[in-house]
Structure formats: C-alpha cells, structure tokens
mmCIF file with all atom_site columns, C-alpha atoms in Angstrom:
data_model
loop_
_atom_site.group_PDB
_atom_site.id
_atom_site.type_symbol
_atom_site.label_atom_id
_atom_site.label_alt_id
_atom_site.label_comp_id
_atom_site.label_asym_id
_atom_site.label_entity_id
_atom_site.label_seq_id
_atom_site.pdbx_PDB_ins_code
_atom_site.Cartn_x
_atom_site.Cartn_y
_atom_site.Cartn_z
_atom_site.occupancy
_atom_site.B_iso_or_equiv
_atom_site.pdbx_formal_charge
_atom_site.auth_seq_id
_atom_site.auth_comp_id
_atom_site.auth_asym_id
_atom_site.auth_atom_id
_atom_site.pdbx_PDB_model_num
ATOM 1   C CA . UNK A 1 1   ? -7.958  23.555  -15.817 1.00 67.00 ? 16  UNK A CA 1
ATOM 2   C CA . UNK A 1 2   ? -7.800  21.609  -13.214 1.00 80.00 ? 17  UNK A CA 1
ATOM 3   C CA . UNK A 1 3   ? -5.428  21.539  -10.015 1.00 83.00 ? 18  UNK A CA 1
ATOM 4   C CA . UNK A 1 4   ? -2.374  19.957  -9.656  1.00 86.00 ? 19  UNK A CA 1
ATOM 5   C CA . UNK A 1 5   ? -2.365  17.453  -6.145  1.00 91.00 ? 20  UNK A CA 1
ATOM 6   C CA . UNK A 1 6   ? 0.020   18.354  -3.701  1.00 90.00 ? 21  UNK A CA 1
ATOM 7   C CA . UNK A 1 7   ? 1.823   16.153  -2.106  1.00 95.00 ? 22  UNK A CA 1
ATOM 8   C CA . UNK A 1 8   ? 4.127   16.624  0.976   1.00 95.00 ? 23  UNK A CA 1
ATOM 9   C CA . UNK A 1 9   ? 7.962   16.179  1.334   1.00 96.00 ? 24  UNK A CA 1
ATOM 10  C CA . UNK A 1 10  ? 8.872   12.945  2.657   1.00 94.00 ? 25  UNK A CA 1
ATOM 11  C CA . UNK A 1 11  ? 10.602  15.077  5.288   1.00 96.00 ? 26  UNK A CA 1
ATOM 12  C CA . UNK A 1 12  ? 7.341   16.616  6.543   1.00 97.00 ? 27  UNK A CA 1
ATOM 13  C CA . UNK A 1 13  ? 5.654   13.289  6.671   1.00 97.00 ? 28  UNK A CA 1
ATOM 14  C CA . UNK A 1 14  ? 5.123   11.743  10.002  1.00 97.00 ? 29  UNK A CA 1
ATOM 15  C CA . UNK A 1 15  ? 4.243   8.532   11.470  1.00 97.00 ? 30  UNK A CA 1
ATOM 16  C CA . UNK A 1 16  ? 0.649   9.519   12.859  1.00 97.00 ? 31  UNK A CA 1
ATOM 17  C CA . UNK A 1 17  ? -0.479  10.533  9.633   1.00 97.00 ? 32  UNK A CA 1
ATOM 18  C CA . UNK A 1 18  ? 0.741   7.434   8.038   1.00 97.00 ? 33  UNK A CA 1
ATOM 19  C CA . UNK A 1 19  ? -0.846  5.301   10.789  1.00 97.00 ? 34  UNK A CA 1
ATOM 20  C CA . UNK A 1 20  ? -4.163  6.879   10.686  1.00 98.00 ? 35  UNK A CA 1
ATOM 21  C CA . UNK A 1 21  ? -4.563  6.620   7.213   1.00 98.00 ? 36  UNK A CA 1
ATOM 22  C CA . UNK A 1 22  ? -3.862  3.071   6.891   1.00 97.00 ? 37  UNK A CA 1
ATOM 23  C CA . UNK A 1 23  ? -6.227  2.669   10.088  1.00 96.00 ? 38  UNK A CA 1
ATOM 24  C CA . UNK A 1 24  ? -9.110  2.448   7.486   1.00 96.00 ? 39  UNK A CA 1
ATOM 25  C CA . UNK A 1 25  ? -9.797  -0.638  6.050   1.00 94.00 ? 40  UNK A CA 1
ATOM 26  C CA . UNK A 1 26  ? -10.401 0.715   2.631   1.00 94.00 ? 41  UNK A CA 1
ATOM 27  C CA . UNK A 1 27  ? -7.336  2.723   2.446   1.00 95.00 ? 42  UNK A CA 1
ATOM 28  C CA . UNK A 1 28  ? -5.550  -0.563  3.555   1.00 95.00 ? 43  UNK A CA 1
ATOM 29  C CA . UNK A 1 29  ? -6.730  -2.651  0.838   1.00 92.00 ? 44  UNK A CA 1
ATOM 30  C CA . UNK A 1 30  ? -6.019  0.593   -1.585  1.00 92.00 ? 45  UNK A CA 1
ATOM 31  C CA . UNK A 1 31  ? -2.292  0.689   -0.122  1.00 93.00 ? 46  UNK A CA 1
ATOM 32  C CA . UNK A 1 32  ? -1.863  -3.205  -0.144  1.00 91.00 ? 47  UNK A CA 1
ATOM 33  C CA . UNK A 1 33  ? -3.221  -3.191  -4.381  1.00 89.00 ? 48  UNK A CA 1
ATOM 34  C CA . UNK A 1 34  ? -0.854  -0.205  -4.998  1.00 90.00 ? 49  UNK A CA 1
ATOM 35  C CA . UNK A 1 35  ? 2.321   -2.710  -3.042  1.00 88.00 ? 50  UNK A CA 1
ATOM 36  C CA . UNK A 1 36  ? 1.511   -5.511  -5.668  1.00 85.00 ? 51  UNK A CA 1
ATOM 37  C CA . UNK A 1 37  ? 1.038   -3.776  -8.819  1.00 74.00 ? 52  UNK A CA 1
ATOM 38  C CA . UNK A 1 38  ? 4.608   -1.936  -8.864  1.00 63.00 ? 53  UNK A CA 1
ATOM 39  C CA . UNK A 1 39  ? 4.739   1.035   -10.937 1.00 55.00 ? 54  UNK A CA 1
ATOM 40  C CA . UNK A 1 40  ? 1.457   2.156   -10.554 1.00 57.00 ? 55  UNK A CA 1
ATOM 41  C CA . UNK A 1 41  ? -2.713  2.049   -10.716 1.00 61.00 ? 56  UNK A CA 1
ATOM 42  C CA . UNK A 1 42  ? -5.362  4.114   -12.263 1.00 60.00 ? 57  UNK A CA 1
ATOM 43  C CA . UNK A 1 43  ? -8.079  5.062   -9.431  1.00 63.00 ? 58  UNK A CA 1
ATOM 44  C CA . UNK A 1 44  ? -10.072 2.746   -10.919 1.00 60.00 ? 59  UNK A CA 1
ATOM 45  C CA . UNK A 1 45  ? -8.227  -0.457  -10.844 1.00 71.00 ? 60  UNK A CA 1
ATOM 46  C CA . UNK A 1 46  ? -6.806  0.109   -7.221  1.00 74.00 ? 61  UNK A CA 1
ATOM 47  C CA . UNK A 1 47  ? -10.029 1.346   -5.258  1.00 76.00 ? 62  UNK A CA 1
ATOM 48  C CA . UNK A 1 48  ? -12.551 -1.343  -4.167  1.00 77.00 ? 63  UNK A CA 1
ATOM 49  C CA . UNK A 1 49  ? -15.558 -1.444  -7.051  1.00 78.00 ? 64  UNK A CA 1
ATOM 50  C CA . UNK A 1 50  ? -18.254 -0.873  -5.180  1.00 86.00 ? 65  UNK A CA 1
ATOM 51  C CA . UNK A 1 51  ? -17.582 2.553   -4.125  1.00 88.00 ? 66  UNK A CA 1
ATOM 52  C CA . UNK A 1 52  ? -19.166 5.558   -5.532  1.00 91.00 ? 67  UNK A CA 1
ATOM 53  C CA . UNK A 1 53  ? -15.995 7.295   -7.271  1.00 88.00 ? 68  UNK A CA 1
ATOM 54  C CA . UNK A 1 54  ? -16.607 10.439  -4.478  1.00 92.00 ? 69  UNK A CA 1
ATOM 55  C CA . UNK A 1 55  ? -15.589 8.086   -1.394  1.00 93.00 ? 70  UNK A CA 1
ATOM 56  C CA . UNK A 1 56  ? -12.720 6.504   -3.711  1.00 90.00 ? 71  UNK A CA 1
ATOM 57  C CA . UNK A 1 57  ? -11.811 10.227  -4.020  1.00 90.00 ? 72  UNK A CA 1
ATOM 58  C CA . UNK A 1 58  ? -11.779 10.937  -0.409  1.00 95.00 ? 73  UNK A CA 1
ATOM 59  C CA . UNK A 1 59  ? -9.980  7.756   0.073   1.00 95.00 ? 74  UNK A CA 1
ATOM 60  C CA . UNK A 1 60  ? -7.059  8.672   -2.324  1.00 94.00 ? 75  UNK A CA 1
ATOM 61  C CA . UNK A 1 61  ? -6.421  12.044  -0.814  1.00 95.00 ? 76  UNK A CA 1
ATOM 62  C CA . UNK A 1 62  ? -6.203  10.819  2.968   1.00 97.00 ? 77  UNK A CA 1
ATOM 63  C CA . UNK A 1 63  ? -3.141  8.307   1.603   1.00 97.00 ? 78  UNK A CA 1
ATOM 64  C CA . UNK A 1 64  ? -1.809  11.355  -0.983  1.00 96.00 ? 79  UNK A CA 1
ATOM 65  C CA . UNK A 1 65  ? -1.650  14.206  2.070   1.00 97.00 ? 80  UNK A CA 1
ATOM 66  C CA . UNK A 1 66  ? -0.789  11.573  4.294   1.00 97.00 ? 81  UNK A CA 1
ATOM 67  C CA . UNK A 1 67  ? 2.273   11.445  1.837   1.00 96.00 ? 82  UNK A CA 1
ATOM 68  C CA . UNK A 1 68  ? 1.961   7.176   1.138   1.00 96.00 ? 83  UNK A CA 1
ATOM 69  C CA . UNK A 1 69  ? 1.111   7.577   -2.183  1.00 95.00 ? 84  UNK A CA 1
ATOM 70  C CA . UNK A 1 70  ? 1.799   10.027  -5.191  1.00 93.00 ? 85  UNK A CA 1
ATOM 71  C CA . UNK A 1 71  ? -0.928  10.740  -7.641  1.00 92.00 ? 86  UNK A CA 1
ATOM 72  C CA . UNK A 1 72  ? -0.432  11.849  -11.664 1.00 90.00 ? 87  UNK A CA 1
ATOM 73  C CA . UNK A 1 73  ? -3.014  13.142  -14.341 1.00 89.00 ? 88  UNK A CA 1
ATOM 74  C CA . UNK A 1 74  ? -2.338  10.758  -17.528 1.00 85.00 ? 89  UNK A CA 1
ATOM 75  C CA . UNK A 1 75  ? -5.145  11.966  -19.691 1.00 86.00 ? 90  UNK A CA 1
ATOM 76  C CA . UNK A 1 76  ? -8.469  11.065  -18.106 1.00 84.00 ? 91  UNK A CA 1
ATOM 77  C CA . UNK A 1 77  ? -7.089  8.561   -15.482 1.00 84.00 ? 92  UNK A CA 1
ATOM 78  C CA . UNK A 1 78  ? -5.077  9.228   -12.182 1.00 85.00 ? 93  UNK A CA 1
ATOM 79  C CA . UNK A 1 79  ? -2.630  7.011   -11.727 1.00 86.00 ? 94  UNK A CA 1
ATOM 80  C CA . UNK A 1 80  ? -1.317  6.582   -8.179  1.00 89.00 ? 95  UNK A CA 1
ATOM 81  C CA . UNK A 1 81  ? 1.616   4.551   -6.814  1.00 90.00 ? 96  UNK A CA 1
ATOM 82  C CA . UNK A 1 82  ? 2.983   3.979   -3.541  1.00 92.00 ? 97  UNK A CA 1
ATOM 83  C CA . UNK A 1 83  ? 5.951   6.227   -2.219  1.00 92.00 ? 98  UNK A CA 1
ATOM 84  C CA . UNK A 1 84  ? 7.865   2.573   -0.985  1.00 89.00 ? 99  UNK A CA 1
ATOM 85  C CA . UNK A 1 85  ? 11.545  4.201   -1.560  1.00 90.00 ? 100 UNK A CA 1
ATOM 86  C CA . UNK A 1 86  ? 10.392  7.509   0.222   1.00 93.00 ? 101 UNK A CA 1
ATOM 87  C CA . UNK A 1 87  ? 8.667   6.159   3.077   1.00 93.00 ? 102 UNK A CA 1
ATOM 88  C CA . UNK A 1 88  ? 11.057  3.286   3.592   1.00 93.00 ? 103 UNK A CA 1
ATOM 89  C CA . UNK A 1 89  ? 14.450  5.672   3.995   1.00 95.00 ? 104 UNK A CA 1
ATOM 90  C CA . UNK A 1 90  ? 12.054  7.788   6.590   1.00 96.00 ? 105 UNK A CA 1
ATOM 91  C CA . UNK A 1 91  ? 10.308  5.371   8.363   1.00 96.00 ? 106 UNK A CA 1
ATOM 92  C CA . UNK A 1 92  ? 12.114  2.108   7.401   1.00 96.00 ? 107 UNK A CA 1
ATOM 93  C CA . UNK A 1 93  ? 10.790  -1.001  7.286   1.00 94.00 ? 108 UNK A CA 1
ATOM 94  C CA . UNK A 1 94  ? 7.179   0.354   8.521   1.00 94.00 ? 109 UNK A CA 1
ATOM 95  C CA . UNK A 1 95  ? 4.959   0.152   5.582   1.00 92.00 ? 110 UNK A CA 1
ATOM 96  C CA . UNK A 1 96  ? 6.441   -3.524  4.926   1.00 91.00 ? 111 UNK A CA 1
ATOM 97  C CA . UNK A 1 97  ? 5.970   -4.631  8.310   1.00 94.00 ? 112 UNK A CA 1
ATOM 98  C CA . UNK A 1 98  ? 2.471   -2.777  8.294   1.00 93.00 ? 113 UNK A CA 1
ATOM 99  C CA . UNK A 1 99  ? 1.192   -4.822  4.968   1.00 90.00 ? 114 UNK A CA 1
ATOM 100 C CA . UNK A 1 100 ? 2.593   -8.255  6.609   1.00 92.00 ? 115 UNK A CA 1
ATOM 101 C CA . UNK A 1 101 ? 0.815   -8.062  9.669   1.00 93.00 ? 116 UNK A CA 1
ATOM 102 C CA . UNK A 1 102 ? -2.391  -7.193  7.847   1.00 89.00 ? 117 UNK A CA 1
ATOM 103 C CA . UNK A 1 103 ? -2.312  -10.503 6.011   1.00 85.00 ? 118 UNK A CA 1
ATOM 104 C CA . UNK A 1 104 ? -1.905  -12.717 9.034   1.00 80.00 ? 119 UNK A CA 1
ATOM 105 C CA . UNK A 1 105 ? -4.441  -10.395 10.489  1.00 76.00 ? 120 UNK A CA 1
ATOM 106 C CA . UNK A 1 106 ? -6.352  -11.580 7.399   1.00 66.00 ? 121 UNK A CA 1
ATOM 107 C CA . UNK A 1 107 ? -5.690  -15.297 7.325   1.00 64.00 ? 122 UNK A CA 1
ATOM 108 C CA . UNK A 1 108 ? -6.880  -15.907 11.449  1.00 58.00 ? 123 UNK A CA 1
#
C-alpha cells in the first residue's frame, strides 16, 4: 500500500516556502505547465523529459509541501494541479504576478 501525500492547509502555507520553491528553475517550468493545462497533469507530462523520474520526484514534493500544488493517485499516474484558488485568496495575486515576470524574464 502505498502512502497517501500530505499536503498542508492553505492556512499554514507561507510565503518563504512558496518563494523558495519556485526559486528553482525546474520547479518553475513544472508550476508554469501545471498554470496552462487547467485541471491537471500526470508527473509525466508536466516534469521536464529529461529527468530521471527520482529528481522529478523530489521536484514534485518541494511544490506539494510547499503547498502550490496538490497531488492524486489515479491508478498508476499522479496527477498534480496547481492550488491557484487556494494560494490566490492567501497570498493574492502572487503566483500570477510570479509566472508573468518569469516570461519577460524569459523573452530579454
């Protein structure tokens, strides 16, 4: 059997964790794939391809206990989605602004 992930409250999340997990570049592309695709990506289709599935583990449970994302067992496949609503009444407007500044990061 294997364990359920925990995820914390909104309530108990807080800015610094946020911050420092979307600090690596990885977890920012991860976190920017998740804000496109809506209700939700299998590991798989949301980590970058060229990771070995450990470090796309490791990845995905800095952004779950960081509380950005929420994680489900369907099956064989994880599929994980962005907390947007969540996050957005506690922090508002901060994972938005976050994701637009990393694309004119991107474009200079």
């Amino acid at each position: 059997m294997q364990r359920p992930f925990v995820h914390p409250a909104v309530e108990d999340v807080t800015l610094e964790s946020v911050l420092y997990a979307l600090a690596d570049s990885t977890r920012l592309e991860i976190v920017k794939k998740l804000a496109s695709g809506g209700c939700g990506l299998n590991c798989s289709m949301a980590a970058p391809a060229d990771l070995p599935k450990s470090t796309q583990s490791h990845h995905f449970q800095v952004l779950r206990e960081a509380g950005l994302i929420r994680s489900e067992r369907r099956g064989t496949e994880v599929v994980n989605s962005l907390r947007c609503t969540e996050l957005d009444k506690r922090f508002p407007g901060v994972i938005a602004s976050i994701l637009k500044a990393s694309e004119k990061t991107k474009k200079r």
